[in-house]
PDB file of C-alpha atoms in Angstrom:
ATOM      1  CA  UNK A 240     -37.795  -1.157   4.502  1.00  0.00           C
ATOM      2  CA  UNK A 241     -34.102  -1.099   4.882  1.00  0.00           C
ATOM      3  CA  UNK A 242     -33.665  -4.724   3.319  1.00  0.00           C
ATOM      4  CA  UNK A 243     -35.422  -2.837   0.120  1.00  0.00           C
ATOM      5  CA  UNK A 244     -33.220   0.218   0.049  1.00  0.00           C
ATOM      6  CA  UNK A 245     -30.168  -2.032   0.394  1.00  0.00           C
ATOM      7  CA  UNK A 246     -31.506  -4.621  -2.663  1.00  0.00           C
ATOM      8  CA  UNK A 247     -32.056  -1.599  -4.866  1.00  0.00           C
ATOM      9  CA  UNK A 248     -28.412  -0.288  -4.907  1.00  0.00           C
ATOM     10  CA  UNK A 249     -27.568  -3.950  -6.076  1.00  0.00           C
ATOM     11  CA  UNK A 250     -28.026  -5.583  -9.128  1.00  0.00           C
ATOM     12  CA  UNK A 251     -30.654  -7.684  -8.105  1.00  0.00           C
ATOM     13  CA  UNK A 252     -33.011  -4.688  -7.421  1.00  0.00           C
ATOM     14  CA  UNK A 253     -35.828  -5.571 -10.189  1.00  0.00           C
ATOM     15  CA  UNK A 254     -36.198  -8.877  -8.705  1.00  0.00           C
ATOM     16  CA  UNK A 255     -36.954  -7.379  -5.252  1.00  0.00           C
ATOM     17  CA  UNK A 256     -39.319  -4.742  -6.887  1.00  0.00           C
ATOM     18  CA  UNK A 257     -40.771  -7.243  -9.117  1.00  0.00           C
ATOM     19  CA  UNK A 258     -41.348  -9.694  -6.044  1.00  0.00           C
ATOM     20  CA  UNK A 259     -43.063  -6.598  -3.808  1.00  0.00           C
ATOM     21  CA  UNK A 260     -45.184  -6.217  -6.941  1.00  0.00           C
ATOM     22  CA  UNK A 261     -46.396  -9.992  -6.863  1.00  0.00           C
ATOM     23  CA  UNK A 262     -46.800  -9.831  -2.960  1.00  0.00           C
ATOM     24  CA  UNK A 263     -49.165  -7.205  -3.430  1.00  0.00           C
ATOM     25  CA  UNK A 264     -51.110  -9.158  -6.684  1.00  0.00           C
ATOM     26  CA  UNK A 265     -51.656 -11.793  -3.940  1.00  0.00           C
ATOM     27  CA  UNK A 266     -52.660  -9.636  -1.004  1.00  0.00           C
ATOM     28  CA  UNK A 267     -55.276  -8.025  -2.989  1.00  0.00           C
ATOM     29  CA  UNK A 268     -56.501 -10.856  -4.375  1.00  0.00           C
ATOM     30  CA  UNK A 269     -55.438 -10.478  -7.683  1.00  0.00           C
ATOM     31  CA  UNK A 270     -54.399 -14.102  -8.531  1.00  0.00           C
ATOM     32  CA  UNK A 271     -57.577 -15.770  -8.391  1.00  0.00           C
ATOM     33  CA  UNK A 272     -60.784 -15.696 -10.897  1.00  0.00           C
ATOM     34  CA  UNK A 273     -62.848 -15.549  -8.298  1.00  0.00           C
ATOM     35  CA  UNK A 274     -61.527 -12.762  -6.648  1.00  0.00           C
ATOM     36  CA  UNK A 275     -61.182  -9.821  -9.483  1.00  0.00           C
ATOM     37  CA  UNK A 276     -64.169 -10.971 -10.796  1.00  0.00           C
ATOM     38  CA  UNK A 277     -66.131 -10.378  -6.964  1.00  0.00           C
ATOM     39  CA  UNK A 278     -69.146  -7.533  -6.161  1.00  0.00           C
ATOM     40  CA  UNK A 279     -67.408  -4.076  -4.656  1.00  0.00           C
ATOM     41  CA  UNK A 280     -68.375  -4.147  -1.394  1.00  0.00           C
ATOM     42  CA  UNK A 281     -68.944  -0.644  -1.433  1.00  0.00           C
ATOM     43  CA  UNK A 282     -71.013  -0.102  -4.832  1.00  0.00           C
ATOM     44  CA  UNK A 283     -72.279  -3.778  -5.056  1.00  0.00           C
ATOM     45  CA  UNK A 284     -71.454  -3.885  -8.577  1.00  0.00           C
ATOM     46  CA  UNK A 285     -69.376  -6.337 -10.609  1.00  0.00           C
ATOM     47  CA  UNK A 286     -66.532  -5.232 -12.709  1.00  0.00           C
ATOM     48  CA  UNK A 287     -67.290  -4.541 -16.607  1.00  0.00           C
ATOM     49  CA  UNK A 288     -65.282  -6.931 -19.295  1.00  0.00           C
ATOM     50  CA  UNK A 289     -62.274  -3.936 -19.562  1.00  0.00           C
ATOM     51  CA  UNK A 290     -61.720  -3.734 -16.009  1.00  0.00           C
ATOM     52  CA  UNK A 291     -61.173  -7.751 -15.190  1.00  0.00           C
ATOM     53  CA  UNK A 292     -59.324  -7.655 -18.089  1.00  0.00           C
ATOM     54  CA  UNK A 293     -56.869  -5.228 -17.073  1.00  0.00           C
ATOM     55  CA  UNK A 294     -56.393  -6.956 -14.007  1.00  0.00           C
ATOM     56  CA  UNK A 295     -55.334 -10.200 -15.986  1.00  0.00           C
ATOM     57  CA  UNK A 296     -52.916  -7.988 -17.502  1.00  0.00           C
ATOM     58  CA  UNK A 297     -51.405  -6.374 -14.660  1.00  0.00           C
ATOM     59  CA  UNK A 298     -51.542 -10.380 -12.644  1.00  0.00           C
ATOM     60  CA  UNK A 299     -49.447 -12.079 -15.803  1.00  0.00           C
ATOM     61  CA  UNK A 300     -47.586  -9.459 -16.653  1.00  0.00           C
ATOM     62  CA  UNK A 301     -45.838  -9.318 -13.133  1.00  0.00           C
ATOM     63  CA  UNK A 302     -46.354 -13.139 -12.910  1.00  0.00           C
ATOM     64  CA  UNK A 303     -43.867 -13.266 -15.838  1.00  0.00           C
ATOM     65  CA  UNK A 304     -41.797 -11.175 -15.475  1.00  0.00           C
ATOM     66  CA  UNK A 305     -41.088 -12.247 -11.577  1.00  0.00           C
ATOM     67  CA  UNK A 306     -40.505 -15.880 -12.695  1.00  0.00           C
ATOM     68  CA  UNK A 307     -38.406 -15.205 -15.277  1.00  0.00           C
ATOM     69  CA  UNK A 308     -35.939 -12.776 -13.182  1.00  0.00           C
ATOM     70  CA  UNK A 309     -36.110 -15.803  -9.784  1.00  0.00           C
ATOM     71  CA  UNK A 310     -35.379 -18.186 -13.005  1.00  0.00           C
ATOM     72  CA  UNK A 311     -32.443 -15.663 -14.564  1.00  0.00           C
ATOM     73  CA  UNK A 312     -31.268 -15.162 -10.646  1.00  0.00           C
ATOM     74  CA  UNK A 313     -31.243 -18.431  -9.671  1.00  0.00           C
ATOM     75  CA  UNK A 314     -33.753 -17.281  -6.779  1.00  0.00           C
ATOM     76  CA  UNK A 315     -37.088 -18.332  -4.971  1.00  0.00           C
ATOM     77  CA  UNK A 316     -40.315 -17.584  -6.852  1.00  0.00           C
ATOM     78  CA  UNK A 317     -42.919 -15.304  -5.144  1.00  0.00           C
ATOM     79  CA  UNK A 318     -45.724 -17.855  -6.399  1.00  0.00           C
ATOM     80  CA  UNK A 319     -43.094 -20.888  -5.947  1.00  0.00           C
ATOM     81  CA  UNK A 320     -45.466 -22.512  -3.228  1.00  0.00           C
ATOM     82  CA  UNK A 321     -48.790 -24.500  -3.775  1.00  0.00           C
ATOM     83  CA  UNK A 322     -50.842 -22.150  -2.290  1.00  0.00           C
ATOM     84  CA  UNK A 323     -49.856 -19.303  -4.673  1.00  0.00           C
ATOM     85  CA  UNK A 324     -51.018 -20.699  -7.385  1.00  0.00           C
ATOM     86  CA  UNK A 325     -53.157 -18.243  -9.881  1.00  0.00           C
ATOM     87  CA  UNK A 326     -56.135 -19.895 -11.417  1.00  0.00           C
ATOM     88  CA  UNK A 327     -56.390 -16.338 -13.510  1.00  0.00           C
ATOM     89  CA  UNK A 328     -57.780 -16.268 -17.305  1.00  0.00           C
ATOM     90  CA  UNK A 329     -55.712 -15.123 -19.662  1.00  0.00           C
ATOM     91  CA  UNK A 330     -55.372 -12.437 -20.983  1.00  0.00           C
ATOM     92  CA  UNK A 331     -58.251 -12.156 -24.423  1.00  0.00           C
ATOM     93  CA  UNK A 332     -55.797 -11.829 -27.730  1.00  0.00           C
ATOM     94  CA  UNK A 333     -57.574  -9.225 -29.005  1.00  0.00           C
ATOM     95  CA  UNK A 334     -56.764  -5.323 -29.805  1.00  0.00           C
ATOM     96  CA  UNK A 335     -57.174  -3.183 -27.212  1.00  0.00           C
ATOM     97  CA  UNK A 336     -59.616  -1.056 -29.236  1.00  0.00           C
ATOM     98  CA  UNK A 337     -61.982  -4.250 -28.965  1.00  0.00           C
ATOM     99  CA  UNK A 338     -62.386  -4.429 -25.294  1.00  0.00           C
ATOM    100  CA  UNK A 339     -65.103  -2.443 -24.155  1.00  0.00           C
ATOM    101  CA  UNK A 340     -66.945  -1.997 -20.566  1.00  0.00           C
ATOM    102  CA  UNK A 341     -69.334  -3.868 -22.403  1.00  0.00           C
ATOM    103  CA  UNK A 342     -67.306  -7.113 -23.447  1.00  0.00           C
ATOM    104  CA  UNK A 343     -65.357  -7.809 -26.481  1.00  0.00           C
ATOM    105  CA  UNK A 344     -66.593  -7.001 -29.783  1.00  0.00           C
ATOM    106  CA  UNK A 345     -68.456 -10.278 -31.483  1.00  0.00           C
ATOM    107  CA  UNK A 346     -66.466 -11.515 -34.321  1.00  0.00           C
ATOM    108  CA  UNK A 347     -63.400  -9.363 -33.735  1.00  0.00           C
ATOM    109  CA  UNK A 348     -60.213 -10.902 -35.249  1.00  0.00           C
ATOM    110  CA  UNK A 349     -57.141 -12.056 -32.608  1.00  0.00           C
ATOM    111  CA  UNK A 350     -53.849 -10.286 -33.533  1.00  0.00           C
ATOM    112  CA  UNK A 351     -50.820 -12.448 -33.559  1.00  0.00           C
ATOM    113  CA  UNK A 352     -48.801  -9.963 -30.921  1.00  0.00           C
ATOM    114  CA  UNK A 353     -51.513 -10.818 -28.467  1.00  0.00           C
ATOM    115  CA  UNK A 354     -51.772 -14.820 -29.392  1.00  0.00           C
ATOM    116  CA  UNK A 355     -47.753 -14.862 -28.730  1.00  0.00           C
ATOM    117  CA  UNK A 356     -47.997 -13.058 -25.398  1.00  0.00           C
ATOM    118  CA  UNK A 357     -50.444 -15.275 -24.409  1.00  0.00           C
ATOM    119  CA  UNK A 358     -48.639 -18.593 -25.822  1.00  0.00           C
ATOM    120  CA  UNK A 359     -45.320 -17.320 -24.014  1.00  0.00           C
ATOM    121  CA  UNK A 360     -47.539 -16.421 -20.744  1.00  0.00           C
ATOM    122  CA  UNK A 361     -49.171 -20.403 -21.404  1.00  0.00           C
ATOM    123  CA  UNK A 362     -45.730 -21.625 -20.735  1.00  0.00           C
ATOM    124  CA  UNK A 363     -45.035 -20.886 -17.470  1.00  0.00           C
ATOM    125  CA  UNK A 364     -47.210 -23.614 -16.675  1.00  0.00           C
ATOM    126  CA  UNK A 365     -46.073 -26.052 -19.542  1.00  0.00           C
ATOM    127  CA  UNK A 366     -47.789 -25.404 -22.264  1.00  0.00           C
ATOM    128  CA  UNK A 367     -46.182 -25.146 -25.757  1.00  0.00           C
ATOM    129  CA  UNK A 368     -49.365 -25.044 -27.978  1.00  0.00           C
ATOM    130  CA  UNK A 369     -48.452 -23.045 -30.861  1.00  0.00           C
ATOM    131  CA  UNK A 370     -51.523 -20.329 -31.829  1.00  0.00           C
ATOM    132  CA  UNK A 371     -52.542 -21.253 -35.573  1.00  0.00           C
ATOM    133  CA  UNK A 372     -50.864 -23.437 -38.481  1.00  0.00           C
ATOM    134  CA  UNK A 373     -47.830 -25.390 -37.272  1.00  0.00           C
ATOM    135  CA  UNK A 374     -47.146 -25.943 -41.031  1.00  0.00           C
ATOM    136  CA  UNK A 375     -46.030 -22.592 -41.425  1.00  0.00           C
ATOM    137  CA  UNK A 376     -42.305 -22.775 -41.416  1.00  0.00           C
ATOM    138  CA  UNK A 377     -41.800 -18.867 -40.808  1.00  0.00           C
ATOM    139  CA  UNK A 378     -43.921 -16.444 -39.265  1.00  0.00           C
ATOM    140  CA  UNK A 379     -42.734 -12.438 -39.672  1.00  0.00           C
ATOM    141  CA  UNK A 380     -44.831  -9.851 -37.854  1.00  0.00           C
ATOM    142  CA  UNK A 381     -44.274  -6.134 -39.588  1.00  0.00           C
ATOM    143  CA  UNK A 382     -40.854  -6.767 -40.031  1.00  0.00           C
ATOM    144  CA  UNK A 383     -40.768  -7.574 -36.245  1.00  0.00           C
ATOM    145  CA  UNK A 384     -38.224 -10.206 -36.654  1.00  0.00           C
ATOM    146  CA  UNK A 385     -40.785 -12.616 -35.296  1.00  0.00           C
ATOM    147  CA  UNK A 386     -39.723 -15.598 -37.190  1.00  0.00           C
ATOM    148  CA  UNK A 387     -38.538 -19.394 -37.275  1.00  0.00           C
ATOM    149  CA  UNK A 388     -35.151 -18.243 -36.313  1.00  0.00           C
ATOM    150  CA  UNK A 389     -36.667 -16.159 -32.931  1.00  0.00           C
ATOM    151  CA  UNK A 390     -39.047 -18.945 -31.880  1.00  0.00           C
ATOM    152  CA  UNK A 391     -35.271 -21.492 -31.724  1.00  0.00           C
ATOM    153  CA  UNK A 392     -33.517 -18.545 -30.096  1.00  0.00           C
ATOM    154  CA  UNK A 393     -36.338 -18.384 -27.144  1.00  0.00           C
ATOM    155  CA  UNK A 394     -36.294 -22.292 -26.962  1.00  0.00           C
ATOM    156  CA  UNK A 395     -32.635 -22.305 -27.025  1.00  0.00           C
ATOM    157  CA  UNK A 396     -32.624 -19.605 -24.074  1.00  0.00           C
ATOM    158  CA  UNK A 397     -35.271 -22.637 -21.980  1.00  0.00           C
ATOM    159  CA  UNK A 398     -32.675 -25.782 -22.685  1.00  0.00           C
ATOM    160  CA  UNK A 399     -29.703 -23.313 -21.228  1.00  0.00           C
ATOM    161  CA  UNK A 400     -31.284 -22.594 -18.338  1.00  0.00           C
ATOM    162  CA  UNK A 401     -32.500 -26.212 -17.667  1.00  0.00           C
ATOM    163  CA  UNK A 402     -28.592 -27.530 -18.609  1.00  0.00           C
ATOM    164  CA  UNK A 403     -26.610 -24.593 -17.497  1.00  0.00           C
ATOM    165  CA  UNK A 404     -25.087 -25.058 -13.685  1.00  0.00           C
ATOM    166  CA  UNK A 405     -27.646 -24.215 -11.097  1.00  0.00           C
ATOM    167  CA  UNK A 406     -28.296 -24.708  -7.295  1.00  0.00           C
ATOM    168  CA  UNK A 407     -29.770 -27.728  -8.224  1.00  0.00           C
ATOM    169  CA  UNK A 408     -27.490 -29.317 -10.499  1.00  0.00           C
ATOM    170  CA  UNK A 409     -24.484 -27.457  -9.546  1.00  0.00           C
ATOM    171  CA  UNK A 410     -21.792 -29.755 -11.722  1.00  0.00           C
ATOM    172  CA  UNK A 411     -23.903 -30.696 -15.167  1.00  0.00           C
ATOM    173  CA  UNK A 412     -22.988 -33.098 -17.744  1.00  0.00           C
ATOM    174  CA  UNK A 413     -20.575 -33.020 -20.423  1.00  0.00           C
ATOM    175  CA  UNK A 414     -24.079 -33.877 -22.808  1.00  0.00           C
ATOM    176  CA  UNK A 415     -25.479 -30.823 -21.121  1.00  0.00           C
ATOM    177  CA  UNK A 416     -22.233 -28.611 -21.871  1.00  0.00           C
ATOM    178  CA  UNK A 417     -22.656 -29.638 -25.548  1.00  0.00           C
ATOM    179  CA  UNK A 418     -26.184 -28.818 -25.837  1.00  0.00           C
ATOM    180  CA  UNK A 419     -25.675 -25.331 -24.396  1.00  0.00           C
ATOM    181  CA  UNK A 420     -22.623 -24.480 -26.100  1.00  0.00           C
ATOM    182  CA  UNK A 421     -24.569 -24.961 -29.642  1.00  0.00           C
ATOM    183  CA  UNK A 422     -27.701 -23.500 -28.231  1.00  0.00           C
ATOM    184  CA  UNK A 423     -25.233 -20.274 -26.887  1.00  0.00           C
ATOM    185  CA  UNK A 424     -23.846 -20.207 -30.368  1.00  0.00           C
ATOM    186  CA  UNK A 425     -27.175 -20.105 -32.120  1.00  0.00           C
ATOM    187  CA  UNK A 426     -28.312 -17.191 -30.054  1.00  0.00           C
ATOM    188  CA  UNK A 427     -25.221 -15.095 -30.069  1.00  0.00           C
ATOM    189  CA  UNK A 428     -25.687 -15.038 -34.027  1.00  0.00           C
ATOM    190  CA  UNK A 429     -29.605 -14.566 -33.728  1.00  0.00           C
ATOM    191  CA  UNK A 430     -29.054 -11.723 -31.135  1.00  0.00           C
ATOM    192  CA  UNK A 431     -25.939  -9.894 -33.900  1.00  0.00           C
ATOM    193  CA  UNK A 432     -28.917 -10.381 -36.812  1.00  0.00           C
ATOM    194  CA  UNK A 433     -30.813  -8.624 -34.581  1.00  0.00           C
ATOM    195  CA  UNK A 434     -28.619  -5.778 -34.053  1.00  0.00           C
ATOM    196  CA  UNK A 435     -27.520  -5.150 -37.118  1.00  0.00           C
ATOM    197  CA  UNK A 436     -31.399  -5.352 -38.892  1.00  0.00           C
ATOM    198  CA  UNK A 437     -32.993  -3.662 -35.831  1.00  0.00           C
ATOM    199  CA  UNK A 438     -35.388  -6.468 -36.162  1.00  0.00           C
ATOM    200  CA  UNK A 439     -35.721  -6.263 -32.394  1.00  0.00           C
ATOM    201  CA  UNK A 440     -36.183  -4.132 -29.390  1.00  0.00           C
ATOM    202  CA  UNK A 441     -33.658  -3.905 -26.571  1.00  0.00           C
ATOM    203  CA  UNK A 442     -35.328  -3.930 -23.905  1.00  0.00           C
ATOM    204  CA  UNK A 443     -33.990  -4.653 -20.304  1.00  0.00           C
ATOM    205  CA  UNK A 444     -35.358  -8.830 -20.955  1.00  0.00           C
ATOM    206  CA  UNK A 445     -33.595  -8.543 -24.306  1.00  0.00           C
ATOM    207  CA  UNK A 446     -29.867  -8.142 -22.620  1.00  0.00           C
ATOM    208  CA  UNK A 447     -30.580 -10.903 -19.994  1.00  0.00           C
ATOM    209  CA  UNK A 448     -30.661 -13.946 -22.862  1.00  0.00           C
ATOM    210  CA  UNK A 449     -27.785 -11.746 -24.233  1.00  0.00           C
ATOM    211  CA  UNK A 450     -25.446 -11.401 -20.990  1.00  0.00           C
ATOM    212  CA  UNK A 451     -26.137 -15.328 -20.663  1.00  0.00           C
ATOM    213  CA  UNK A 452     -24.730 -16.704 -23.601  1.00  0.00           C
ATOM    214  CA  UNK A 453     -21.281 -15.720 -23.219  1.00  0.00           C
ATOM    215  CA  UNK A 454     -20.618 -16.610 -19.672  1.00  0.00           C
ATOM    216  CA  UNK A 455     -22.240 -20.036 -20.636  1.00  0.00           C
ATOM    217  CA  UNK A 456     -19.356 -20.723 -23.341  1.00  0.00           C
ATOM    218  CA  UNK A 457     -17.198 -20.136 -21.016  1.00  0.00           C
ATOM    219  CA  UNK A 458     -18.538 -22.120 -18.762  1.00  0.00           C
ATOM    220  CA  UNK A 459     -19.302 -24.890 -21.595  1.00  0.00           C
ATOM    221  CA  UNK A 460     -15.431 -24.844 -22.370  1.00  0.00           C
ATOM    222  CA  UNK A 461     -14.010 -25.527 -18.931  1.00  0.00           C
ATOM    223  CA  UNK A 462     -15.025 -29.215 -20.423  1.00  0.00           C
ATOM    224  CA  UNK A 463     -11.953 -30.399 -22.180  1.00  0.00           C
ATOM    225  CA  UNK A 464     -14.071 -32.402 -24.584  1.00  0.00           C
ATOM    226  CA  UNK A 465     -15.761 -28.939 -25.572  1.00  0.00           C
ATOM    227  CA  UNK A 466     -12.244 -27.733 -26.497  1.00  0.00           C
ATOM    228  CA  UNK A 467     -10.932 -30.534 -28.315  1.00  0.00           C
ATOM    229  CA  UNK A 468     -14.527 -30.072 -30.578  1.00  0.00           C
ATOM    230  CA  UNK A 469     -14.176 -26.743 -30.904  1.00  0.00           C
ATOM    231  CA  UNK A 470     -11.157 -24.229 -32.461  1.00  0.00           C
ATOM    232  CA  UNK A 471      -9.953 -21.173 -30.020  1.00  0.00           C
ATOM    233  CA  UNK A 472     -10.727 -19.151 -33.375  1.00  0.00           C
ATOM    234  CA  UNK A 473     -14.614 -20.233 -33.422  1.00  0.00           C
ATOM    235  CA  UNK A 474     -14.817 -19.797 -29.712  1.00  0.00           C
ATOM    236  CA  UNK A 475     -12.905 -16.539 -29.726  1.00  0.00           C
ATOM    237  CA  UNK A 476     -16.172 -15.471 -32.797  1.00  0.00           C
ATOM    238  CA  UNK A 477     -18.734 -16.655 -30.823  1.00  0.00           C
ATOM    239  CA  UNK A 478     -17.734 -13.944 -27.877  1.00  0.00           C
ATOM    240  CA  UNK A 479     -16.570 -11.177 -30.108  1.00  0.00           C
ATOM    241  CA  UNK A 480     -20.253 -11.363 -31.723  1.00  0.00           C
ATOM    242  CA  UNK A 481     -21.846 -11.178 -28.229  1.00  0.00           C
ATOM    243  CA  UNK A 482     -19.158  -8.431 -27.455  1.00  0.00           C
ATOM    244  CA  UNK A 483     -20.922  -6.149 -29.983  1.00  0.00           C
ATOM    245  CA  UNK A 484     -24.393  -6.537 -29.112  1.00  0.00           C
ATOM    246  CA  UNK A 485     -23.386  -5.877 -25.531  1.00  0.00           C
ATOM    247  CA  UNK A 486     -21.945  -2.626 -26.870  1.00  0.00           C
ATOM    248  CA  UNK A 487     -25.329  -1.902 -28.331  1.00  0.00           C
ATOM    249  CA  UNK A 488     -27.198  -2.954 -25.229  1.00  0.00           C
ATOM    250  CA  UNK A 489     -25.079  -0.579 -23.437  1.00  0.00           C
ATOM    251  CA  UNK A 490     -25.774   2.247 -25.309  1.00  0.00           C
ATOM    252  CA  UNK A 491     -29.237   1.525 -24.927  1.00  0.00           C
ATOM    253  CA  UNK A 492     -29.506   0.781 -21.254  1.00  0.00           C
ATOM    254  CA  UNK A 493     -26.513   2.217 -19.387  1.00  0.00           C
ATOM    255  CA  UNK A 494     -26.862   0.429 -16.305  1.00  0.00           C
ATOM    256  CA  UNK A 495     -25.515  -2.544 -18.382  1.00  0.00           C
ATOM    257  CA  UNK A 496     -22.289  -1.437 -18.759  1.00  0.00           C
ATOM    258  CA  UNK A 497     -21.038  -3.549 -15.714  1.00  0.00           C
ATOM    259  CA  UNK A 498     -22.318  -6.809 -17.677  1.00  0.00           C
ATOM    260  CA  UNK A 499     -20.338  -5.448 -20.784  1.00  0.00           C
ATOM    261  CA  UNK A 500     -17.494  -5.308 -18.525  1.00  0.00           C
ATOM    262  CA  UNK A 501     -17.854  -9.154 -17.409  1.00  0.00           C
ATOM    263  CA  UNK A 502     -18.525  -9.803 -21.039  1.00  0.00           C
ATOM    264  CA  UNK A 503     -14.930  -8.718 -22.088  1.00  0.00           C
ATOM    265  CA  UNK A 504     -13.242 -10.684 -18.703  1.00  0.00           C
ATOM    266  CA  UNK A 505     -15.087 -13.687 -20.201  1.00  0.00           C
ATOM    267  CA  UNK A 506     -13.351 -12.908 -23.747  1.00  0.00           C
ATOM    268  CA  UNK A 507      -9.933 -12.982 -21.609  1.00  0.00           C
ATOM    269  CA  UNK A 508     -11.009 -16.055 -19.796  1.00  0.00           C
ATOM    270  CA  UNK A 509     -11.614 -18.124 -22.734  1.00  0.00           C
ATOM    271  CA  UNK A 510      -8.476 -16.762 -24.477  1.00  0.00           C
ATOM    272  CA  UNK A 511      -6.518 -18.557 -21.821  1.00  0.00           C
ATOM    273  CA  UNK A 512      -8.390 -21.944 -21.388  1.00  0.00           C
ATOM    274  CA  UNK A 513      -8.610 -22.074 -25.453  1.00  0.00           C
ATOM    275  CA  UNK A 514      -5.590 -24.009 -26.852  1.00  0.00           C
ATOM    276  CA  UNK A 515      -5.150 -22.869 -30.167  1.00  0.00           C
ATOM    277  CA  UNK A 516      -5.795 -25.790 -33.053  1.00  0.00           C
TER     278      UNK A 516
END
């Protein structure tokens, strides 16, 4: 597949992978109950509760991440059209040590790393139920960094890519440049915090959110409203913050060094549109 080979030496290469991946879920059937869940034609027998579990697992956890990278990329989805639609369960929020061939263990307790995967997986179609006791105002995991402060940072990351430009709202508001300028702010702090505790991993979907924020405010500044409300001094701490996670990040995953390197051109670009005050 020349078309592959050529994708992978670009920067876009996970998305191709990742949309291979979901071809293949839907070729084999994987994206509908009543398809994992079928007799093997060979040994007539249905799969056990682990197996058509696994299968969930495998179905959402490329379903997720291939939306998320056509959303990041500004691309097509692989399961964009009606027709692609997955009716799958989701995944059971239980331990993995209480799945058996069997079924699930009766009265086995839900662990909150599985009820967050699955309320994150929930919203790809919509849904923002929050698992358990809305009262609580924080929620902390094993010192996971899995707080009130993480939950805004993840809803932050949603409103910039609804407000941020896009193929289909190519020249936004000055309203939208606002909101994602404070929601960029927000979650070049949360994203330092995180750093500097080690509060969270950085992974490869960590850096995206990351890599976003600062080439947002500079976006969000080519408003002249946005400068008049804001110092070059602030603006100039906002992408010095993200500056020094992307040094981490880079460490981390190499391959990330180009981003660093648009990270410090979009310092130097909002050096020269700032106005000092």
């Amino acid at each position: 597949m020349p078309h592959l080979e050529e994708s992978i030496r670009r920067k876009d290469a996970s998305y191709w992978v990742v949309g291979l991946a979901s071809n293949l879920c839907q070729e084999l059937g994987l994206t509908q109950e009543a398809t994992i869940d079928a007799l093997d034609p060979q040994t007539g027998v249905r799969p056990n509760a682990l197996e058509l579990d696994m299968k969930r697992r495998l179905l959402w956890i490329i379903f997720s991440t291939e939306t998320v990278l056509a959303h990041s990329l500004d691309r097509p989805s692989a399961f964009a059209c009606i027709f692609d639609y997955t009716d799958l369960q989701l995944v059971e929020p239980v331990d993995d040590a209480y799945i058996s061939k069997d079924g699930i263990v009766a009265g086995c307790p839900p662990t909150m790393k599985m009820r967050i995967a699955v309320h994150f997986l929930s919203m790809r179609f919509g849904s923002y139920t929050w698992p358990g006791d809305r009262s609580q105002k924080t929620i902390k995991i094993h010192g996971s960094g899995l707080d009130e402060v993480w939950i805004k940072g993840r809803f932050n990351t949603m409103i910039i890519f609804l407000y941020r430009p896009s193929s289909q709202i190519p020249n936004p508001s000055l309203t939208a440049a606002r909101i994602c300028f404070e929601a960029c702010a927000f979650n070049v702090r949360m994203h330092r915090n995180q750093v500097a505790t080690k509060s969270a991993d950085l992974s490869r979907m960590w850096t995206q959110p990351l890599f976003m924020a600062p080439n947002t405010i500079v976006w969000a500044i080519s408003y002249p409203e946005i400068r008049k409300d804001h110092s070059k001094s602030i603006v100039e701490n906002h992408i010095m913050q993200a500056q020094e996670c992307t040094v981490a990040a880079a460490e981390r995953w190499p391959g990330s060094k180009p981003l660093w390197s648009c990270t410090k051109a979009s310092s130097a670009h909002a050096s020269r549109l700032m106005i000092p005050m």
